[in-house]
Short mmCIF file of C-alpha atoms in Angstrom, two decimals:
data_model
loop_
_atom_site.label_atom_id
_atom_site.label_comp_id
_atom_site.label_asym_id
_atom_site.label_seq_id
_atom_site.Cartn_x
_atom_site.Cartn_y
_atom_site.Cartn_z
CA MET A 35 -245.38 -26.26 156.09
CA SER A 36 -243.73 -28.20 154.47
CA GLU A 37 -244.62 -32.03 154.21
CA ARG A 38 -241.80 -33.56 151.64
CA VAL A 39 -240.95 -36.61 152.31
CA MET A 40 -236.98 -36.37 153.45
CA PRO A 41 -234.36 -38.68 152.67
CA GLY A 42 -233.21 -41.53 154.67
CA ARG A 43 -236.77 -41.63 156.97
CA THR A 44 -237.15 -44.82 159.08
CA ASP A 45 -240.03 -45.09 161.49
CA GLY A 46 -240.35 -41.02 162.23
CA LEU A 47 -236.38 -40.30 162.41
CA ILE A 48 -234.35 -38.84 159.91
CA THR A 49 -230.42 -38.55 159.64
CA LEU A 50 -228.88 -35.46 160.84
CA VAL A 51 -228.02 -34.57 157.56
CA ALA A 52 -231.98 -34.86 156.32
CA ALA A 53 -233.00 -32.91 159.18
CA ASP A 54 -230.43 -29.63 158.46
CA ALA A 55 -232.22 -30.06 155.22
CA LEU A 56 -235.74 -29.75 156.96
CA TRP A 57 -234.76 -26.94 159.41
CA VAL A 58 -234.15 -24.51 156.83
CA ASP A 59 -236.96 -25.32 154.09
CA LEU A 60 -238.96 -24.94 157.66
CA THR A 61 -238.03 -21.88 158.99
CA ALA A 62 -237.28 -20.14 155.65
CA ASP A 63 -240.03 -17.40 156.17
CA SER A 64 -238.60 -17.15 160.13
CA ALA A 65 -239.04 -13.94 161.35
CA VAL A 66 -235.45 -14.82 162.90
CA PRO A 67 -233.08 -15.91 160.68
CA THR A 68 -231.99 -19.47 160.80
CA ALA A 69 -228.46 -21.29 159.80
CA SER A 70 -227.60 -23.97 157.75
CA GLY A 71 -225.71 -27.09 160.15
CA ALA A 72 -228.03 -26.92 162.71
CA PHE A 73 -227.46 -30.60 163.27
CA THR A 74 -224.26 -31.11 161.64
CA CYS A 75 -222.93 -27.92 163.10
CA SER A 76 -223.37 -27.81 166.52
CA PRO A 77 -220.94 -28.35 169.67
CA THR A 78 -220.60 -31.37 170.58
CA ARG A 79 -223.08 -32.46 172.86
CA VAL A 80 -224.05 -36.12 174.04
CA GLY A 81 -227.66 -36.85 172.84
CA TYR A 82 -229.59 -34.05 172.09
CA VAL A 83 -229.88 -30.48 169.62
CA LEU A 84 -230.86 -27.30 170.15
CA LEU A 85 -233.59 -25.53 167.67
CA GLY A 86 -234.21 -21.89 169.59
CA GLY A 87 -235.80 -22.60 172.83
CA HIS A 88 -236.72 -26.57 172.19
CA VAL A 89 -234.43 -29.74 172.84
CA VAL A 90 -234.61 -32.47 169.88
CA ALA A 91 -233.01 -35.81 171.27
CA THR A 92 -231.12 -38.04 168.81
CA VAL A 93 -230.92 -41.40 168.76
CA ARG A 94 -228.59 -43.89 167.86
CA ALA A 95 -230.08 -45.82 164.51
CA SER A 96 -229.02 -49.02 163.52
CA GLY A 97 -225.14 -49.21 161.77
CA GLY A 98 -224.31 -46.41 164.56
CA GLN A 99 -225.52 -43.50 162.85
CA ARG A 100 -227.07 -40.94 164.62
CA SER A 101 -230.89 -39.55 163.74
CA VAL A 102 -233.59 -37.31 165.08
CA SER A 103 -237.41 -37.19 164.59
CA GLU A 104 -238.85 -35.62 162.09
CA VAL A 105 -241.65 -34.24 164.48
CA GLU A 106 -239.63 -33.07 166.78
CA VAL A 107 -237.83 -30.74 163.85
CA ARG A 108 -241.39 -30.00 162.66
CA ARG A 109 -242.37 -28.67 165.91
CA ALA A 110 -239.41 -26.95 166.70
CA ALA A 111 -239.41 -25.02 163.50
CA ALA A 112 -243.51 -23.83 164.00
CA GLU A 113 -242.46 -22.76 167.87
CA LEU A 114 -239.54 -20.63 165.78
CA ASN A 115 -241.90 -19.49 163.14
CA ALA A 116 -244.19 -18.11 165.60
CA VAL A 117 -241.78 -15.98 167.01
CA GLY A 118 -242.20 -12.09 166.42
CA MET A 119 -239.31 -9.80 166.12
CA ASP A 120 -238.25 -6.19 166.23
CA ARG A 121 -235.19 -5.24 164.94
CA GLN A 122 -235.23 -2.06 166.51
CA ASP A 123 -236.07 -3.30 170.05
CA LEU A 124 -232.56 -4.04 170.83
CA VAL A 125 -230.70 -5.53 174.24
CA ARG A 126 -227.21 -4.78 174.91
CA ILE A 127 -225.42 -8.43 175.04
CA GLY A 128 -221.75 -7.07 176.18
CA PRO A 129 -218.96 -6.21 176.30
CA PHE A 130 -219.27 -4.53 180.23
CA ARG A 131 -217.34 -3.32 182.28
CA GLY A 132 -215.48 -5.59 184.69
CA ALA A 133 -217.23 -8.62 184.17
CA PRO A 134 -215.91 -11.47 185.62
CA ARG A 135 -214.71 -14.43 183.13
CA GLN A 136 -217.16 -17.06 183.54
CA GLU A 137 -216.91 -20.65 184.80
CA CYS A 138 -217.30 -23.35 182.80
CA ASN A 139 -220.29 -24.85 183.56
CA GLU A 140 -221.27 -28.75 182.06
CA GLU A 141 -224.79 -28.42 182.84
CA THR A 142 -225.19 -25.72 180.16
CA PRO A 143 -222.69 -25.88 177.60
CA LEU A 144 -224.52 -22.99 175.34
CA ARG A 145 -223.26 -20.12 177.68
CA TRP A 146 -224.38 -18.01 174.40
CA ARG A 147 -223.56 -15.10 175.58
CA ARG A 148 -220.09 -15.64 176.31
CA ARG A 149 -219.57 -17.66 173.40
CA ILE A 150 -220.57 -14.30 171.48
CA THR A 151 -218.59 -11.82 172.95
CA GLY A 152 -215.93 -13.94 172.99
CA GLU A 153 -215.78 -14.72 169.44
CA LEU A 154 -216.11 -10.81 168.66
CA GLN A 155 -213.75 -10.27 170.92
CA GLU A 156 -211.34 -12.77 169.75
CA LEU A 157 -212.09 -12.02 165.89
CA GLY A 158 -211.88 -7.90 166.51
CA GLY A 159 -215.31 -7.08 165.66
CA PRO A 160 -218.30 -8.13 163.60
CA GLU A 161 -217.25 -7.65 160.72
CA ARG A 162 -214.17 -10.19 160.83
CA ALA A 163 -216.48 -12.32 162.88
CA ALA A 164 -218.28 -12.71 159.70
CA ARG A 165 -215.61 -13.62 157.69
CA ARG A 166 -215.83 -17.12 159.99
CA GLU A 167 -212.99 -19.90 159.66
CA VAL A 168 -214.22 -22.99 157.37
CA GLY A 169 -216.27 -25.81 159.56
CA ARG A 170 -216.52 -23.51 162.27
CA PRO A 171 -220.26 -23.45 163.55
CA TYR A 172 -221.64 -19.93 163.63
CA HIS A 173 -225.09 -20.33 165.08
CA LEU A 174 -225.97 -20.66 168.30
CA ALA A 175 -229.53 -23.05 168.71
CA GLY A 176 -229.84 -22.94 164.99
CA ILE A 177 -230.00 -19.48 164.99
CA ASP A 178 -228.09 -16.80 162.70
CA TRP A 179 -227.14 -13.78 165.66
CA ARG A 180 -224.60 -12.51 163.15
CA GLN A 181 -227.41 -11.87 160.71
CA MET A 182 -228.59 -9.65 163.50
CA LEU A 183 -226.23 -8.56 165.55
CA VAL A 184 -225.63 -4.46 166.00
CA GLU A 185 -222.44 -2.94 167.07
CA GLN A 186 -222.63 0.71 168.55
CA THR A 187 -220.18 2.87 170.06
CA ARG A 188 -220.35 5.68 172.40
CA ASP A 189 -217.87 8.91 172.22
CA GLY A 190 -216.32 6.75 169.25
CA THR A 191 -214.12 4.42 171.83
CA GLN A 192 -216.54 2.23 173.81
CA ARG A 193 -218.05 -0.61 171.71
CA THR A 194 -221.20 -2.25 172.74
CA TRP A 195 -223.39 -5.22 170.87
CA TRP A 196 -226.78 -5.43 170.81
CA LEU A 197 -229.33 -8.32 170.09
CA PRO A 198 -232.81 -8.12 169.17
CA ARG A 199 -234.75 -8.44 172.50
CA ALA A 200 -237.27 -11.55 170.71
CA VAL A 201 -233.54 -13.52 170.24
CA VAL A 202 -232.47 -12.71 173.62
CA ARG A 203 -235.55 -14.63 174.86
CA LEU A 204 -234.98 -17.15 172.35
CA LEU A 205 -231.66 -17.81 173.83
CA ASP A 206 -232.12 -18.11 177.04
CA ALA A 207 -234.92 -20.20 177.03
CA ALA A 208 -232.19 -22.73 174.69
CA GLU A 209 -229.98 -22.08 177.55
CA HIS A 210 -232.84 -23.19 180.30
CA ALA A 211 -233.94 -25.52 178.56
CA GLU A 212 -230.62 -27.20 177.85
CA THR A 213 -229.86 -27.18 181.91
CA GLN A 214 -233.25 -28.64 182.77
CA TRP A 215 -232.39 -31.48 179.41
CA VAL A 216 -228.73 -32.28 181.58
CA GLN A 217 -230.12 -32.39 184.66
CA ALA A 218 -232.74 -35.05 183.48
CA ALA A 219 -230.43 -36.91 181.56
CA ARG A 220 -228.45 -37.34 184.74
CA THR A 221 -231.44 -37.85 187.31
CA ARG A 222 -232.39 -40.88 184.72
CA GLN A 223 -229.00 -42.00 184.17
CA ALA A 224 -228.55 -42.53 188.22
CA SER A 225 -232.31 -44.15 189.19
CA ALA A 226 -231.33 -47.14 186.42
CA ALA A 227 -227.80 -47.13 188.03
CA VAL A 228 -229.54 -47.76 190.97
CA THR A 229 -231.90 -50.06 189.70
CA GLU A 230 -229.85 -51.95 188.03
CA PRO A 231 -228.43 -55.38 189.23
CA PRO A 232 -224.57 -54.91 190.17
CA SER A 233 -223.51 -58.30 188.13
CA HIS A 234 -224.47 -56.30 184.89
CA PRO A 235 -222.26 -52.73 185.54
CA ARG A 236 -221.75 -53.03 181.53
CA ARG A 237 -225.59 -52.93 180.57
CA ALA A 238 -226.00 -50.71 183.37
CA ARG A 239 -223.88 -48.07 181.84
CA ASP A 240 -225.36 -49.31 177.97
CA ALA A 241 -228.98 -48.16 179.24
CA GLY A 242 -228.41 -44.98 180.92
CA GLY A 243 -226.59 -44.36 177.84
CA ARG A 244 -229.74 -45.06 175.97
CA GLN A 245 -231.89 -42.98 178.64
CA LYS A 246 -229.92 -40.27 177.76
CA THR A 247 -230.50 -40.28 174.27
CA GLY A 248 -234.37 -40.91 174.54
CA PRO A 249 -237.21 -38.42 173.10
CA GLU A 250 -238.44 -37.36 176.03
CA GLY A 251 -237.44 -34.17 177.29
CA PRO A 252 -236.91 -32.40 181.00
CA THR A 253 -240.49 -32.43 182.69
CA ALA A 254 -239.68 -29.59 185.07
CA SER A 255 -241.10 -26.31 185.05
CA LEU A 256 -240.48 -23.10 186.02
CA ARG A 257 -241.73 -22.34 189.10
CA PRO A 258 -243.71 -18.68 189.65
CA TYR A 259 -242.79 -16.03 191.72
CA ASN A 260 -244.56 -15.76 195.08
CA LYS A 261 -242.83 -13.30 197.52
CA GLU A 262 -240.17 -16.12 198.78
CA LEU A 263 -237.49 -12.68 198.95
CA GLU A 264 -239.24 -10.36 199.89
CA GLY A 265 -237.84 -8.00 202.57
CA GLN A 266 -234.61 -9.22 202.19
CA LEU A 267 -231.58 -7.27 201.70
CA TYR A 268 -230.19 -7.70 198.68
CA SER A 269 -226.34 -7.80 200.67
CA VAL A 270 -226.80 -10.44 202.65
CA LEU A 271 -228.22 -12.89 199.95
CA SER A 272 -226.31 -12.58 196.99
CA ARG A 273 -223.38 -12.98 199.15
CA LYS A 274 -225.65 -16.50 200.57
CA PRO A 275 -224.03 -19.28 198.43
CA GLY A 276 -226.28 -21.30 196.19
CA THR A 277 -228.41 -17.57 195.53
CA SER A 278 -228.04 -18.46 191.89
CA ARG A 279 -228.98 -21.52 191.36
CA ARG A 280 -232.47 -20.97 193.28
CA VAL A 281 -233.06 -17.90 191.14
CA ALA A 282 -232.35 -19.52 188.15
CA GLY A 283 -235.16 -22.04 189.18
CA TRP A 284 -237.96 -19.15 188.90
CA ALA A 285 -239.62 -17.91 186.03
CA CYS A 286 -239.41 -14.27 185.65
CA ALA A 287 -241.45 -12.35 188.16
CA VAL A 288 -242.34 -9.53 185.30
CA CYS A 289 -242.84 -11.52 181.96
CA ARG A 290 -243.34 -14.39 183.73
CA THR A 291 -242.63 -16.61 180.43
CA ALA A 292 -238.88 -16.38 180.86
CA PRO A 293 -236.64 -18.44 183.36
CA ALA A 294 -234.88 -15.73 185.71
CA THR A 295 -231.45 -15.55 185.50
CA VAL A 296 -230.85 -11.75 187.70
CA LEU A 297 -231.62 -10.70 191.45
CA ASP A 298 -233.34 -7.31 190.79
CA HIS A 299 -233.01 -5.09 193.85
CA CYS A 300 -233.42 -1.24 194.92
CA HIS A 301 -230.56 0.74 194.63
CA GLU A 302 -231.79 3.15 197.14
CA HIS A 303 -232.74 1.34 200.16
CA GLY A 304 -231.06 -2.15 199.21
CA TYR A 305 -234.30 -4.67 199.40
CA VAL A 306 -234.97 -7.72 197.17
CA ARG A 307 -237.49 -7.41 194.50
CA ALA A 308 -237.78 -10.31 192.53
CA PRO A 309 -235.97 -12.36 190.19
CA VAL A 310 -235.77 -11.29 186.73
CA CYS A 311 -234.95 -12.46 183.02
CA GLN A 312 -232.36 -10.47 181.46
CA SER A 313 -234.42 -9.14 178.71
CA CYS A 314 -237.12 -7.41 181.30
CA ASN A 315 -233.65 -7.05 183.18
CA THR A 316 -232.22 -4.56 180.21
CA GLN A 317 -235.65 -3.14 179.37
CA GLU A 318 -235.71 -0.91 182.66
CA ARG A 319 -232.58 -0.32 183.11
CA PRO A 320 -232.01 3.60 182.67
CA ASP A 321 -230.11 4.82 180.44
CA HIS A 322 -227.33 6.93 181.71
CA LEU A 323 -224.87 9.50 180.23
CA TYR A 324 -223.54 10.48 183.32
CA SER A 325 -224.49 9.28 186.34
CA ASN A 326 -227.04 11.95 187.32
CA ASP A 327 -228.52 12.38 183.41
CA ILE A 328 -230.37 9.90 181.56
CA ARG A 329 -232.16 9.82 177.55
CA VAL A 330 -235.13 8.75 177.92
CA ALA A 331 -235.69 6.34 174.80
CA ASN A 332 -238.99 5.10 173.34
CA ARG A 333 -239.22 1.79 175.71
CA TYR A 334 -240.45 3.75 178.43
CA THR A 335 -243.62 3.67 176.81
CA ARG A 336 -243.59 0.22 177.66
CA LEU A 337 -242.83 0.88 181.33
CA PHE A 338 -244.86 3.81 182.24
CA GLN A 339 -247.76 2.99 179.57
CA THR A 340 -248.05 -0.46 177.77
CA ASP A 341 -247.29 -2.67 180.72
CA THR A 342 -247.49 -0.23 183.15
CA ASP A 343 -249.29 -2.10 186.05
CA ASP A 344 -246.53 -4.92 185.81
CA TRP A 345 -243.55 -2.87 185.95
CA LEU A 346 -245.09 -0.26 189.17
CA ARG A 347 -246.22 -3.66 190.86
CA HIS A 348 -242.61 -4.77 190.25
CA TRP A 349 -240.99 -1.32 191.51
CA HIS A 350 -243.00 -1.79 194.55
CA ARG A 351 -241.33 -4.98 195.76
CA CYS A 352 -239.32 -2.94 197.19
CA PRO A 353 -240.63 -2.20 200.90
CA GLY A 354 -238.79 1.34 201.16
CA CYS A 355 -240.80 2.39 197.22
CA ARG A 356 -243.47 0.96 198.60
CA ALA A 357 -244.13 3.15 202.09
CA ARG A 358 -242.87 6.38 200.81
CA THR A 359 -244.90 5.88 197.53
CA THR A 360 -242.35 6.69 195.08
CA LEU A 361 -239.96 5.51 192.66
CA PRO A 362 -235.90 5.19 192.29
CA LEU A 363 -234.76 8.85 191.60
CA PRO A 364 -234.28 7.53 188.04
CA HIS A 365 -236.80 6.23 187.78
CA LEU A 366 -239.04 9.03 189.27
CA ALA A 367 -236.92 11.92 187.13
CA ALA A 368 -237.71 9.65 183.31
CA TRP A 369 -241.00 9.60 184.79
CA THR A 370 -241.65 13.26 185.25
CA ALA A 371 -240.05 13.31 181.84
CA HIS A 372 -242.11 10.91 179.41
CA ILE A 373 -245.30 11.66 181.69
CA ALA A 374 -245.50 14.51 183.19
CA CYS A 375 -243.79 16.74 180.93
CA ARG A 376 -245.32 15.04 177.76
CA SER A 377 -247.79 17.88 176.99
CA LEU A 378 -244.56 20.61 176.62
CA ARG A 379 -242.36 18.76 174.00
CA PRO A 380 -242.77 20.29 170.94
CA THR A 381 -243.95 18.57 167.92
CA HIS A 382 -242.28 18.97 164.12
CA ARG A 383 -244.00 18.19 160.62
CA ALA A 384 -243.76 15.00 159.30
CA PRO A 385 -244.99 12.70 156.47
CA ARG A 386 -247.80 11.13 158.38
CA GLY A 387 -248.76 13.83 160.50
CA ARG A 388 -246.54 15.73 163.50
CA LYS A 389 -243.86 13.50 165.38
CA PRO A 390 -242.19 14.09 168.34
CA CYS A 391 -239.78 16.47 168.88
CA GLY A 392 -235.45 14.71 169.15
CA VAL A 393 -234.89 12.68 171.88
CA LEU A 394 -235.79 13.33 175.86
CA ARG A 395 -232.98 14.17 178.29
CA VAL A 396 -233.79 14.20 181.83
CA SER A 397 -230.89 15.47 184.66
CA TRP A 398 -231.30 16.08 188.49
CA THR A 399 -228.94 17.86 190.58
CA GLY A 400 -229.12 16.92 195.01
CA SER A 401 -230.39 13.48 195.18
CA GLN A 402 -233.65 12.02 197.11
CA ASN A 403 -232.18 11.80 200.14
CA ALA A 404 -232.31 16.06 200.46
CA PRO A 405 -235.49 16.33 198.42
CA ARG A 406 -235.68 19.98 199.33
CA SER A 407 -232.84 20.76 197.14
CA CYS A 408 -233.08 18.08 194.75
CA LEU A 409 -234.52 19.51 191.35
CA LEU A 410 -235.58 18.07 188.05
CA THR A 411 -234.60 19.53 184.53
CA VAL A 412 -235.97 17.76 181.81
CA ALA A 413 -234.64 18.91 178.32
CA VAL A 414 -235.42 18.08 174.16
CA ASP A 415 -231.91 17.31 172.30
CA PHE A 416 -231.60 16.41 168.35
CA CYS A 417 -234.00 18.80 167.25
CA PRO A 418 -234.61 19.00 163.58
CA SER A 419 -234.11 22.50 163.87
CA GLY A 420 -230.92 21.98 165.67
CA GLU A 421 -232.95 23.76 169.12
CA HIS A 422 -231.80 22.29 172.40
CA ARG A 423 -234.42 23.19 175.00
CA VAL A 424 -235.10 22.96 178.50
CA LEU A 425 -239.13 22.07 178.76
CA ALA A 426 -239.67 22.33 182.51
CA ARG A 427 -237.28 22.56 185.86
CA VAL A 428 -239.50 20.23 188.66
CA PRO A 429 -238.53 19.76 192.42
CA TYR A 430 -238.22 16.68 193.50
CA ARG A 431 -241.04 17.24 195.93
CA GLU A 432 -243.29 18.19 193.46
CA ALA A 433 -242.84 14.81 190.94
CA ALA A 434 -242.90 12.57 193.86
CA GLU A 435 -246.19 14.05 194.47
CA ARG A 436 -247.55 14.30 190.81
CA PHE A 437 -246.02 11.02 190.42
CA ARG A 438 -248.74 9.72 193.33
CA VAL A 439 -251.83 11.28 191.82
CA TRP A 440 -250.91 9.37 188.72
CA LEU A 441 -250.33 6.17 190.26
CA ALA A 442 -253.45 6.18 192.08
CA GLU A 443 -255.42 7.08 188.70
CA THR A 444 -253.63 4.20 186.40
CA ALA A 445 -252.72 1.24 188.71
CA PRO A 446 -255.01 2.08 191.87
CA ALA A 447 -253.94 -1.90 193.23
CA VAL A 448 -250.82 -0.77 193.18
CA ALA A 449 -251.35 2.67 195.19
CA ALA A 450 -253.44 1.17 197.94
CA ALA A 451 -250.78 -1.41 198.99
CA ALA A 452 -248.42 1.63 199.42
CA GLY A 453 -248.30 4.37 201.95
CA PRO A 454 -246.56 5.70 204.88
CA ASP A 455 -248.51 3.34 207.11
CA ARG A 456 -246.28 0.06 205.27
CA LEU A 457 -242.97 1.49 207.80
CA ASP A 458 -242.94 -0.90 209.85
CA GLY A 459 -239.45 -2.56 209.98
CA LEU A 460 -238.07 -0.26 207.39
CA PRO A 461 -234.57 1.94 208.75
CA ALA A 462 -235.00 4.87 209.79
CA GLN A 463 -232.58 6.79 207.47
CA PHE A 464 -231.86 6.07 203.87
CA ARG A 465 -229.38 3.09 202.95
CA PRO A 466 -226.35 4.14 200.80
CA VAL A 467 -226.15 3.08 197.06
CA ILE A 468 -225.69 -0.60 197.31
CA ALA A 469 -223.33 -1.72 194.92
CA ASP A 470 -223.17 -4.30 192.10
CA THR A 471 -221.66 -7.01 193.06
CA SER A 472 -222.70 -9.24 190.16
CA GLY A 473 -219.67 -8.02 188.37
CA GLU A 474 -221.54 -7.72 185.61
CA ASP A 475 -223.43 -3.96 185.25
CA LEU A 476 -226.73 -5.45 184.62
CA GLU A 477 -228.16 -5.14 188.01
CA LEU A 478 -231.13 -2.71 187.92
CA PHE A 479 -232.19 0.90 189.79
#
């Protein structure tokens, strides 16, 4: 990392112009593309600048010119350089049908999803957005998101926008850090106003302003989720005032690193599972082609192989799924295709050995409410030889039984906590599917 002396350096502080140059220089080899103008072309903020998931305070130096700590800029650059990014691991960021217009929140001016969606819709897509207006900030938290934005279309009509998962995590962390910063600054300002003698109101206001822009950031940390919402119904809890604010105070119950943004629930039984972050929320959301038909993509390797213990524990936070030792129908169908029918999937010659054929797809007739008549059909599409073949037809009951055997072998602790003896307090009949009341079309199944 460069250690050259920066122009305009005074007592460890550098000007915003010098900080811009330093940020670009330090992150030149980062996997995440960064943008120039992170300090001088940022949206109006009082007392701080966002760099990745880091908050860098600005202070007013002599002559009224704002400066920042060089050490903090280098620290933020080091954190960003440590982030690895897979450009193929994408997360959908919009647009979503039926999403209500988000209200302006003074505590989180970043609101990066709203800003990206609004800018792309205003300018007519990524191509026109790339030709931005002169002087218009095109970065978010110092990250050049346009270089990584992917636009996809379905059926030639519906456009969707995607960003790498690592970038989504960074922007979510930046949004959370900004919220914590603003809240801490307001608390310090309020404390100063209370303790300052009333005979010096102007001095109290000035002191509060200096405290607001001090180098120390917010110290509040995310709380780990400890089953505080276990057994509660989503239809009831989602309507309680203050639920969103309460969810934002937890760390994601799956990855345990990012701030939670969504209250995940089971659509089959209606019970709350846990608060999760946007990245984990999107990662496990079934890729529906139709209401009873999903594509089984490579991301299921993480759900059912790499990180399977965490996800199985999370899914079984629903008392209904835990008591019946199963998964919601879309996930059980995906498991059947990805794990139970793995040996049936044909392969083709490839430069490095053999490659699995095409893309897995699973559909079902009936529902879990009538297990005798529910049938899962596993097929493979887009085979290089042009074939579209059915690999297996598995009755729901057989799939559920095979899942129970696999669960006992793969995650014994999760299997030991499941079973029909956990039926106390559960409804006698299956609950209907709970509508997604968040309006953002992002809730989990």
